Amino acid sequence: MKILLVEDSATLRYAISRYINEVGHEAILAQDGEEAMHIVDETAVDMIIMDVEMPGLDGFETTSLIREMLGEHWVPIIFVTGKSEESDFKEGIEAGGDDYLIKPVSRVILKAKIRAMERIIDMRNELNKANRELTELSERDSLTRLYNRRTFENRAQDYWRQANRSRDPLSILLLDIDHFKAFNDSYGHIAGDDCIRKVSASIAQCANRPGDMVARFGGEEFIVLLTNTPESGARHVAEQIREAILDLRIEHRESSACEYVTISIGGGTLNNTQNGDLTSLVHAADQALYRSKDNGRNCVSVRQYTPLPKLLLLDQHSHTRPMIEKQLLSHCTLISADTYTDALSAAQQQNPDIVVLDDDDINQALNFCRHLSELNAVRVPIILITNEDDSNAHTPFDQLVVLHKPVDSRSLLANINRFLL
């Protein structure tokens, strides 16, 4: 172990460093708190023996600063002091110390304390290792060692946010082993498990860039996330995977697609993730997977996903929603809000392409518009349907259309389409 000894007395530094070397450890020496902090910043030490009474920063102050520097990383710190009052011990423990040595320092006691701390370090390392293994078990599929579905869904959100920031395209592939139930029925579950392991390994080998993520999505289905990958790149990776699975030459006499195990792949690419959401992109990949199966399986279908425009609706009187649902539901994604607070939150999180407000309180509606402006929201078009007429009303939004009741569906839809198309 590397043990940092912080001691302003040259005599004590020499004596204690000898004791440290005698038990087979390396002593790294510092004369004061500032030098100790510099060493900790530059060198990974396993333990610190810290004098309390030092010029400049004392041992307690130095320990507090070192604990702050190390964050969650724990290094045992043993104080060396001539003080033996209970209040001193309490102050030292509160500062971040773990044990005490009273001067004059006994060779036997020092060595015993180093061994005790060494055992604690070993136990903590074993515990950390066990925790890492438990985390790994909870994140991975037990059969394939790929990420499981829950882990994929959690981590995919991070990739999605990263793509949002960088404005890079993102692609999703969904993969399904063709006629796997028939394979299991014919060859048995042991052979089925072996097949899934081999297929998963081939998929992982093909999608192995740092920005790629592969997971078992359930049963014989897998999912691949490809960052910074346009439609052409996703199709290339998908074809590589399809050919790699075929090259495994796993016999499948029950398959109508081929004499060997094959895989069908569907993919979706979104060039700008700010215009869509992960769930919709996965759904687009799923639809593409169905096309691959309809085309005879053992094939790839990847398409660029163009999300429907999003319409945020706050309907205080339940008059407008039926018109929109009847005429536009197949042409846009409807986001409903019951209150202005909900509408404001939805506008921030989901970036609607248009907002429709049905409210007879025009001042309340315009106040909502001002809140959007203050939050630096995108200048989204707003249609306000109201009974109230306020010619003096002012809004920071340039694209505001006020429609006075009664509003016929043709007029409403014409104004919506003017902004969406």
Short mmCIF file of C-alpha atoms in Angstrom, two decimals:
data_model
loop_
_atom_site.label_atom_id
_atom_site.label_comp_id
_atom_site.label_asym_id
_atom_site.label_seq_id
_atom_site.Cartn_x
_atom_site.Cartn_y
_atom_site.Cartn_z
CA MET A 1 0.00 0.00 0.00
CA LYS A 2 0.97 3.62 -0.50
CA ILE A 3 0.65 5.40 2.85
CA LEU A 4 0.81 9.18 2.92
CA LEU A 5 2.50 10.44 6.09
CA VAL A 6 1.78 14.11 6.87
CA GLU A 7 4.08 15.27 9.67
CA ASP A 8 5.89 18.59 10.15
CA SER A 9 8.50 17.09 12.51
CA ALA A 10 11.45 15.64 10.57
CA THR A 11 12.27 13.30 13.47
CA LEU A 12 8.77 11.83 13.62
CA ARG A 13 8.57 11.64 9.81
CA TYR A 14 11.72 9.54 9.78
CA ALA A 15 10.61 7.26 12.64
CA ILE A 16 7.05 6.65 11.43
CA SER A 17 8.16 6.14 7.81
CA ARG A 18 10.56 3.42 9.04
CA TYR A 19 7.68 1.69 10.85
CA ILE A 20 5.60 1.86 7.65
CA ASN A 21 8.42 0.35 5.58
CA GLU A 22 8.95 -2.41 8.15
CA VAL A 23 5.43 -3.77 7.51
CA GLY A 24 6.00 -3.79 3.75
CA HIS A 25 4.31 -0.57 2.69
CA GLU A 26 5.56 2.51 0.83
CA ALA A 27 5.70 5.78 2.76
CA ILE A 28 4.99 9.00 0.85
CA LEU A 29 6.05 12.04 2.87
CA ALA A 30 4.49 15.49 3.24
CA GLN A 31 5.60 18.24 5.62
CA ASP A 32 2.31 20.16 5.81
CA GLY A 33 -1.34 20.19 4.78
CA GLU A 34 -0.80 22.04 1.49
CA GLU A 35 1.80 19.51 0.33
CA ALA A 36 -0.46 16.65 1.43
CA MET A 37 -3.36 17.98 -0.65
CA HIS A 38 -1.09 18.33 -3.69
CA ILE A 39 0.07 14.71 -3.31
CA VAL A 40 -3.50 13.41 -2.93
CA ASP A 41 -4.45 15.32 -6.08
CA GLU A 42 -1.56 13.80 -8.06
CA THR A 43 -1.16 10.32 -6.52
CA ALA A 44 -3.55 7.53 -5.55
CA VAL A 45 -2.79 6.78 -1.90
CA ASP A 46 -4.32 3.91 0.09
CA MET A 47 -4.04 5.36 3.61
CA ILE A 48 -3.13 8.64 5.30
CA ILE A 49 -1.41 9.14 8.66
CA MET A 50 -2.00 12.78 9.60
CA ASP A 51 -0.41 14.91 12.31
CA VAL A 52 -3.01 17.15 13.94
CA GLU A 53 -0.86 20.08 15.17
CA MET A 54 0.85 21.58 12.12
CA PRO A 55 1.64 25.15 11.01
CA GLY A 56 -0.73 26.56 8.39
CA LEU A 57 -3.54 24.08 7.79
CA ASP A 58 -3.86 21.78 10.79
CA GLY A 59 -4.68 18.09 10.46
CA PHE A 60 -8.43 18.52 10.91
CA GLU A 61 -8.66 21.25 8.25
CA THR A 62 -6.48 19.27 5.85
CA THR A 63 -8.60 16.15 6.36
CA SER A 64 -11.85 18.02 5.68
CA LEU A 65 -10.42 19.39 2.43
CA ILE A 66 -9.06 15.98 1.38
CA ARG A 67 -12.44 14.31 2.05
CA GLU A 68 -14.02 16.99 -0.14
CA MET A 69 -11.48 16.32 -2.89
CA LEU A 70 -11.95 12.55 -2.80
CA GLY A 71 -15.74 12.67 -2.85
CA GLU A 72 -17.19 9.17 -2.50
CA HIS A 73 -13.76 7.50 -2.67
CA TRP A 74 -12.83 6.44 0.87
CA VAL A 75 -9.25 6.46 2.16
CA PRO A 76 -8.65 5.68 5.87
CA ILE A 77 -7.10 8.55 7.83
CA ILE A 78 -5.34 8.03 11.17
CA PHE A 79 -4.64 11.13 13.25
CA VAL A 80 -1.40 11.47 15.24
CA THR A 81 -1.68 13.86 18.19
CA GLY A 82 -0.38 14.64 21.63
CA LYS A 83 -3.89 15.60 22.77
CA SER A 84 -6.01 12.97 24.47
CA GLU A 85 -9.14 14.87 25.43
CA GLU A 86 -12.49 13.37 24.38
CA SER A 87 -13.43 16.64 22.69
CA ASP A 88 -10.33 16.37 20.48
CA PHE A 89 -11.28 12.83 19.45
CA LYS A 90 -14.82 13.98 18.65
CA GLU A 91 -13.57 16.90 16.54
CA GLY A 92 -11.22 14.61 14.63
CA ILE A 93 -13.91 12.05 13.81
CA GLU A 94 -16.27 14.82 12.68
CA ALA A 95 -13.50 16.20 10.44
CA GLY A 96 -13.31 12.83 8.66
CA GLY A 97 -10.73 10.87 10.62
CA ASP A 98 -11.06 7.13 11.24
CA ASP A 99 -8.66 6.43 14.11
CA TYR A 100 -6.17 8.02 16.53
CA LEU A 101 -2.55 7.53 17.54
CA ILE A 102 -1.34 9.25 20.72
CA LYS A 103 2.22 10.59 20.82
CA PRO A 104 4.78 9.28 21.53
CA VAL A 105 3.96 6.87 18.70
CA SER A 106 4.42 3.20 19.60
CA ARG A 107 5.90 1.02 16.86
CA VAL A 108 3.69 -1.91 17.90
CA ILE A 109 0.45 0.10 18.06
CA LEU A 110 1.15 1.87 14.74
CA LYS A 111 1.77 -1.43 12.96
CA ALA A 112 -1.37 -2.93 14.52
CA LYS A 113 -3.49 0.03 13.40
CA ILE A 114 -2.08 -0.17 9.86
CA ARG A 115 -2.96 -3.89 9.72
CA ALA A 116 -6.45 -3.18 11.07
CA MET A 117 -7.05 -0.47 8.46
CA GLU A 118 -5.65 -2.81 5.80
CA ARG A 119 -8.29 -5.38 6.75
CA ILE A 120 -11.02 -2.72 6.57
CA ILE A 121 -9.78 -1.66 3.12
CA ASP A 122 -9.86 -5.30 1.96
CA MET A 123 -13.39 -5.75 3.30
CA ARG A 124 -14.58 -2.53 1.61
CA ASN A 125 -12.99 -3.61 -1.66
CA GLU A 126 -14.73 -6.98 -1.44
CA LEU A 127 -18.03 -5.26 -0.66
CA ASN A 128 -17.60 -2.85 -3.58
CA LYS A 129 -16.79 -5.78 -5.86
CA ALA A 130 -19.90 -7.63 -4.68
CA ASN A 131 -22.02 -4.52 -5.24
CA ARG A 132 -20.62 -4.14 -8.76
CA GLU A 133 -21.42 -7.78 -9.46
CA LEU A 134 -24.96 -7.34 -8.12
CA THR A 135 -25.42 -4.27 -10.30
CA GLU A 136 -24.11 -6.24 -13.26
CA LEU A 137 -26.54 -9.08 -12.52
CA SER A 138 -29.47 -6.68 -12.27
CA GLU A 139 -28.56 -4.97 -15.55
CA ARG A 140 -27.75 -8.04 -17.63
CA ASP A 141 -29.77 -10.84 -19.12
CA SER A 142 -28.68 -14.06 -17.41
CA LEU A 143 -28.60 -16.15 -20.60
CA THR A 144 -26.89 -13.82 -23.07
CA ARG A 145 -25.06 -11.36 -20.75
CA LEU A 146 -26.49 -8.58 -22.90
CA TYR A 147 -28.28 -5.69 -21.24
CA ASN A 148 -31.84 -6.55 -20.25
CA ARG A 149 -34.85 -4.55 -21.40
CA ARG A 150 -35.09 -2.39 -18.27
CA THR A 151 -31.43 -1.38 -18.51
CA PHE A 152 -31.80 -0.61 -22.20
CA GLU A 153 -34.79 1.65 -21.59
CA ASN A 154 -32.96 3.51 -18.81
CA ARG A 155 -29.68 3.96 -20.68
CA ALA A 156 -31.32 4.73 -24.00
CA GLN A 157 -32.72 7.93 -22.49
CA ASP A 158 -29.16 9.14 -21.87
CA TYR A 159 -28.21 8.42 -25.48
CA TRP A 160 -31.37 10.21 -26.60
CA ARG A 161 -30.51 13.34 -24.61
CA GLN A 162 -26.97 13.24 -26.00
CA ALA A 163 -28.34 13.05 -29.57
CA ASN A 164 -30.61 15.99 -28.71
CA ARG A 165 -27.62 18.09 -27.71
CA SER A 166 -25.42 17.12 -30.65
CA ARG A 167 -28.28 17.08 -33.22
CA ASP A 168 -26.99 13.72 -34.51
CA PRO A 169 -29.20 11.05 -36.10
CA LEU A 170 -30.13 8.05 -33.98
CA SER A 171 -31.24 4.62 -35.20
CA ILE A 172 -33.01 1.68 -33.57
CA LEU A 173 -32.96 -1.91 -34.85
CA LEU A 174 -35.39 -4.59 -33.65
CA LEU A 175 -34.36 -8.17 -34.41
CA ASP A 176 -36.34 -11.39 -34.13
CA ILE A 177 -35.09 -14.96 -34.66
CA ASP A 178 -37.26 -16.47 -37.38
CA HIS A 179 -39.59 -19.31 -36.34
CA PHE A 180 -37.86 -19.68 -32.98
CA LYS A 181 -40.81 -21.39 -31.28
CA ALA A 182 -40.69 -24.09 -33.94
CA PHE A 183 -36.93 -24.39 -33.37
CA ASN A 184 -37.47 -24.87 -29.63
CA ASP A 185 -40.21 -27.43 -30.20
CA SER A 186 -38.06 -29.39 -32.64
CA TYR A 187 -34.60 -29.22 -31.05
CA GLY A 188 -35.43 -28.67 -27.37
CA HIS A 189 -34.92 -25.82 -24.93
CA ILE A 190 -31.23 -26.53 -24.32
CA ALA A 191 -30.52 -26.15 -28.04
CA GLY A 192 -32.80 -23.10 -28.03
CA ASP A 193 -30.79 -21.44 -25.27
CA ASP A 194 -27.55 -22.24 -27.09
CA CYS A 195 -28.99 -20.72 -30.26
CA ILE A 196 -29.95 -17.51 -28.45
CA ARG A 197 -26.46 -17.25 -26.93
CA LYS A 198 -24.76 -17.62 -30.32
CA VAL A 199 -27.11 -15.19 -32.03
CA SER A 200 -26.68 -12.59 -29.28
CA ALA A 201 -22.88 -12.87 -29.48
CA SER A 202 -22.98 -12.30 -33.24
CA ILE A 203 -25.23 -9.26 -32.85
CA ALA A 204 -22.89 -7.78 -30.22
CA GLN A 205 -19.85 -8.34 -32.47
CA CYS A 206 -21.51 -6.45 -35.33
CA ALA A 207 -22.75 -3.53 -33.21
CA ASN A 208 -19.61 -2.91 -31.19
CA ARG A 209 -18.83 0.81 -31.49
CA PRO A 210 -18.58 2.81 -28.25
CA GLY A 211 -21.92 4.49 -29.08
CA ASP A 212 -23.78 1.23 -29.81
CA MET A 213 -25.98 -0.57 -27.30
CA VAL A 214 -27.33 -4.11 -27.67
CA ALA A 215 -29.97 -5.67 -25.41
CA ARG A 216 -32.17 -8.72 -25.22
CA PHE A 217 -35.65 -7.26 -25.50
CA GLY A 218 -37.52 -10.42 -24.59
CA GLY A 219 -37.59 -14.06 -25.66
CA GLU A 220 -35.99 -14.30 -29.11
CA GLU A 221 -36.15 -10.54 -29.72
CA PHE A 222 -33.19 -8.16 -29.52
CA ILE A 223 -32.80 -4.40 -29.82
CA VAL A 224 -29.83 -2.34 -31.00
CA LEU A 225 -29.35 1.40 -30.51
CA LEU A 226 -26.94 3.09 -32.94
CA THR A 227 -25.85 6.63 -32.10
CA ASN A 228 -24.84 9.10 -34.81
CA THR A 229 -26.08 6.64 -37.45
CA PRO A 230 -28.20 7.68 -40.45
CA GLU A 231 -30.59 5.39 -42.30
CA SER A 232 -27.90 4.07 -44.66
CA GLY A 233 -25.59 3.22 -41.76
CA ALA A 234 -28.37 1.46 -39.86
CA ARG A 235 -29.21 -0.60 -42.94
CA HIS A 236 -25.52 -1.54 -43.36
CA VAL A 237 -25.24 -2.72 -39.74
CA ALA A 238 -28.52 -4.62 -40.02
CA GLU A 239 -27.31 -6.45 -43.14
CA GLN A 240 -24.05 -7.30 -41.40
CA ILE A 241 -26.00 -8.82 -38.51
CA ARG A 242 -28.33 -10.75 -40.81
CA GLU A 243 -25.39 -12.25 -42.72
CA ALA A 244 -23.50 -13.04 -39.49
CA ILE A 245 -26.48 -15.01 -38.13
CA LEU A 246 -26.81 -16.93 -41.39
CA ASP A 247 -23.08 -17.70 -41.30
CA LEU A 248 -23.55 -19.44 -37.94
CA ARG A 249 -25.09 -22.32 -39.93
CA ILE A 250 -27.36 -23.41 -37.09
CA GLU A 251 -29.64 -26.05 -38.58
CA HIS A 252 -33.36 -25.19 -38.57
CA ARG A 253 -35.37 -27.73 -40.52
CA GLU A 254 -38.70 -26.24 -39.33
CA SER A 255 -38.06 -22.81 -40.86
CA SER A 256 -39.83 -21.70 -44.01
CA ALA A 257 -37.20 -19.00 -44.58
CA CYS A 258 -34.04 -21.11 -44.79
CA GLU A 259 -32.52 -24.42 -43.72
CA TYR A 260 -30.50 -22.51 -41.11
CA VAL A 261 -31.45 -20.14 -38.30
CA THR A 262 -32.10 -16.65 -39.69
CA ILE A 263 -33.16 -13.32 -38.30
CA SER A 264 -35.60 -10.63 -39.41
CA ILE A 265 -34.66 -7.02 -38.75
CA GLY A 266 -36.64 -3.79 -38.71
CA GLY A 267 -35.14 -0.38 -38.16
CA GLY A 268 -36.06 3.25 -37.78
CA THR A 269 -33.87 6.35 -38.03
CA LEU A 270 -34.66 9.79 -36.66
CA ASN A 271 -32.43 12.56 -37.98
CA ASN A 272 -33.46 15.06 -35.31
CA THR A 273 -34.43 13.59 -31.96
CA GLN A 274 -35.85 16.93 -30.83
CA ASN A 275 -38.79 16.25 -33.14
CA GLY A 276 -39.69 12.84 -31.72
CA ASP A 277 -39.46 10.48 -28.78
CA LEU A 278 -37.78 7.15 -28.14
CA THR A 279 -41.01 5.18 -27.74
CA SER A 280 -42.24 6.28 -31.16
CA LEU A 281 -38.90 5.42 -32.78
CA VAL A 282 -38.98 1.92 -31.26
CA HIS A 283 -42.54 1.57 -32.53
CA ALA A 284 -41.38 2.59 -36.02
CA ALA A 285 -38.65 -0.08 -35.86
CA ASP A 286 -41.29 -2.60 -34.76
CA GLN A 287 -43.46 -1.72 -37.76
CA ALA A 288 -40.44 -2.19 -40.01
CA LEU A 289 -39.83 -5.59 -38.39
CA TYR A 290 -43.36 -6.63 -39.34
CA ARG A 291 -42.61 -5.62 -42.93
CA SER A 292 -39.52 -7.84 -42.91
CA LYS A 293 -41.59 -10.77 -41.70
CA ASP A 294 -44.29 -10.09 -44.30
CA ASN A 295 -41.58 -10.10 -46.98
CA GLY A 296 -40.63 -13.69 -46.17
CA ARG A 297 -38.27 -13.19 -43.19
CA ASN A 298 -34.45 -13.35 -43.25
CA CYS A 299 -34.42 -9.77 -44.53
CA VAL A 300 -33.93 -6.17 -43.45
CA SER A 301 -36.33 -3.23 -43.55
CA VAL A 302 -34.99 0.13 -42.35
CA ARG A 303 -36.69 3.45 -42.94
CA GLN A 304 -36.29 7.02 -41.88
CA TYR A 305 -38.88 7.84 -39.26
CA THR A 306 -40.73 11.12 -39.69
CA PRO A 307 -42.72 11.88 -36.54
CA LEU A 308 -46.18 13.35 -36.78
CA PRO A 309 -46.45 17.03 -35.80
CA LYS A 310 -47.42 17.50 -32.17
CA LEU A 311 -50.47 19.53 -31.16
CA LEU A 312 -50.79 20.65 -27.54
CA LEU A 313 -54.43 21.21 -26.57
CA LEU A 314 -55.85 22.85 -23.46
CA ASP A 315 -59.64 22.69 -23.80
CA GLN A 316 -61.40 24.30 -20.84
CA HIS A 317 -64.88 23.59 -22.23
CA SER A 318 -64.47 20.25 -24.07
CA HIS A 319 -65.68 21.83 -27.32
CA THR A 320 -62.50 21.76 -29.39
CA ARG A 321 -61.14 18.29 -28.67
CA PRO A 322 -63.89 16.36 -30.55
CA MET A 323 -63.27 18.43 -33.70
CA ILE A 324 -59.52 17.84 -33.56
CA GLU A 325 -59.85 14.13 -32.80
CA LYS A 326 -62.27 13.61 -35.65
CA GLN A 327 -60.31 15.49 -38.30
CA LEU A 328 -56.63 15.47 -37.31
CA LEU A 329 -55.88 12.50 -35.07
CA SER A 330 -54.34 10.49 -37.91
CA HIS A 331 -52.25 13.49 -39.01
CA CYS A 332 -50.81 14.70 -35.70
CA THR A 333 -49.93 13.58 -32.19
CA LEU A 334 -52.36 15.07 -29.68
CA ILE A 335 -50.98 16.18 -26.31
CA SER A 336 -53.75 17.08 -23.86
CA ALA A 337 -53.39 19.26 -20.77
CA ASP A 338 -56.01 19.95 -18.11
CA THR A 339 -54.41 23.05 -16.59
CA TYR A 340 -52.09 25.83 -17.69
CA THR A 341 -49.41 24.43 -15.38
CA ASP A 342 -49.63 21.07 -17.15
CA ALA A 343 -49.63 22.80 -20.53
CA LEU A 344 -46.52 24.78 -19.66
CA SER A 345 -44.73 21.63 -18.53
CA ALA A 346 -45.77 19.76 -21.69
CA ALA A 347 -44.60 22.64 -23.89
CA GLN A 348 -41.17 22.52 -22.25
CA GLN A 349 -40.76 18.75 -22.34
CA GLN A 350 -42.40 17.75 -25.62
CA ASN A 351 -41.77 20.71 -27.95
CA PRO A 352 -45.20 20.86 -29.64
CA ASP A 353 -45.49 22.23 -33.17
CA ILE A 354 -48.67 24.14 -32.35
CA VAL A 355 -50.70 25.02 -29.24
CA VAL A 356 -54.50 25.29 -29.25
CA LEU A 357 -56.18 26.96 -26.26
CA ASP A 358 -59.95 27.00 -25.72
CA ASP A 359 -60.53 29.49 -22.89
CA ASP A 360 -62.92 32.41 -22.39
CA ASP A 361 -60.46 34.09 -20.02
CA ILE A 362 -58.22 35.77 -22.60
CA ASN A 363 -55.96 37.35 -19.97
CA GLN A 364 -55.20 33.97 -18.46
CA ALA A 365 -54.43 32.58 -21.91
CA LEU A 366 -52.13 35.48 -22.76
CA ASN A 367 -50.41 35.11 -19.41
CA PHE A 368 -49.62 31.53 -20.42
CA CYS A 369 -48.10 32.87 -23.66
CA ARG A 370 -45.89 35.26 -21.70
CA HIS A 371 -44.70 32.44 -19.44
CA LEU A 372 -43.65 30.46 -22.50
CA SER A 373 -41.68 33.45 -23.75
CA GLU A 374 -39.97 33.95 -20.38
CA LEU A 375 -38.89 30.30 -20.39
CA ASN A 376 -37.23 30.79 -23.78
CA ALA A 377 -39.54 28.25 -25.33
CA VAL A 378 -39.59 27.78 -29.08
CA ARG A 379 -41.81 30.39 -30.74
CA VAL A 380 -44.60 27.93 -31.30
CA PRO A 381 -47.80 29.05 -33.10
CA ILE A 382 -50.80 29.45 -30.77
CA ILE A 383 -54.48 29.40 -31.67
CA LEU A 384 -56.72 30.88 -28.98
CA ILE A 385 -60.45 30.12 -29.14
CA THR A 386 -62.41 32.45 -26.89
CA ASN A 387 -65.68 34.31 -26.29
CA GLU A 388 -63.88 37.35 -24.97
CA ASP A 389 -62.75 40.20 -27.20
CA ASP A 390 -59.76 42.19 -25.95
CA SER A 391 -58.31 44.33 -28.72
CA ASN A 392 -55.73 45.78 -26.34
CA ALA A 393 -54.30 42.41 -25.35
CA HIS A 394 -50.59 42.11 -26.03
CA THR A 395 -48.55 38.93 -26.38
CA PRO A 396 -44.85 38.44 -27.06
CA PHE A 397 -45.77 35.66 -29.50
CA ASP A 398 -45.84 36.78 -33.11
CA GLN A 399 -47.74 33.72 -34.31
CA LEU A 400 -50.94 34.10 -32.30
CA VAL A 401 -54.31 33.60 -33.94
CA VAL A 402 -57.45 34.50 -31.97
CA LEU A 403 -60.66 32.82 -33.13
CA HIS A 404 -63.93 34.03 -31.64
CA LYS A 405 -66.72 31.63 -30.78
CA PRO A 406 -68.64 30.06 -32.26
CA VAL A 407 -65.88 28.46 -34.34
CA ASP A 408 -66.75 26.03 -37.08
CA SER A 409 -64.48 23.04 -37.65
CA ARG A 410 -63.49 24.19 -41.14
CA SER A 411 -62.06 27.49 -39.86
CA LEU A 412 -60.24 25.83 -36.97
CA LEU A 413 -58.71 23.10 -39.12
CA ALA A 414 -57.70 25.58 -41.82
CA ASN A 415 -55.75 27.62 -39.25
CA ILE A 416 -54.14 24.51 -37.74
CA ASN A 417 -53.11 23.22 -41.18
CA ARG A 418 -51.70 26.64 -42.07
CA PHE A 419 -49.06 26.19 -39.39
CA LEU A 420 -48.52 22.43 -39.60
CA LEU A 421 -48.26 21.95 -43.35
#
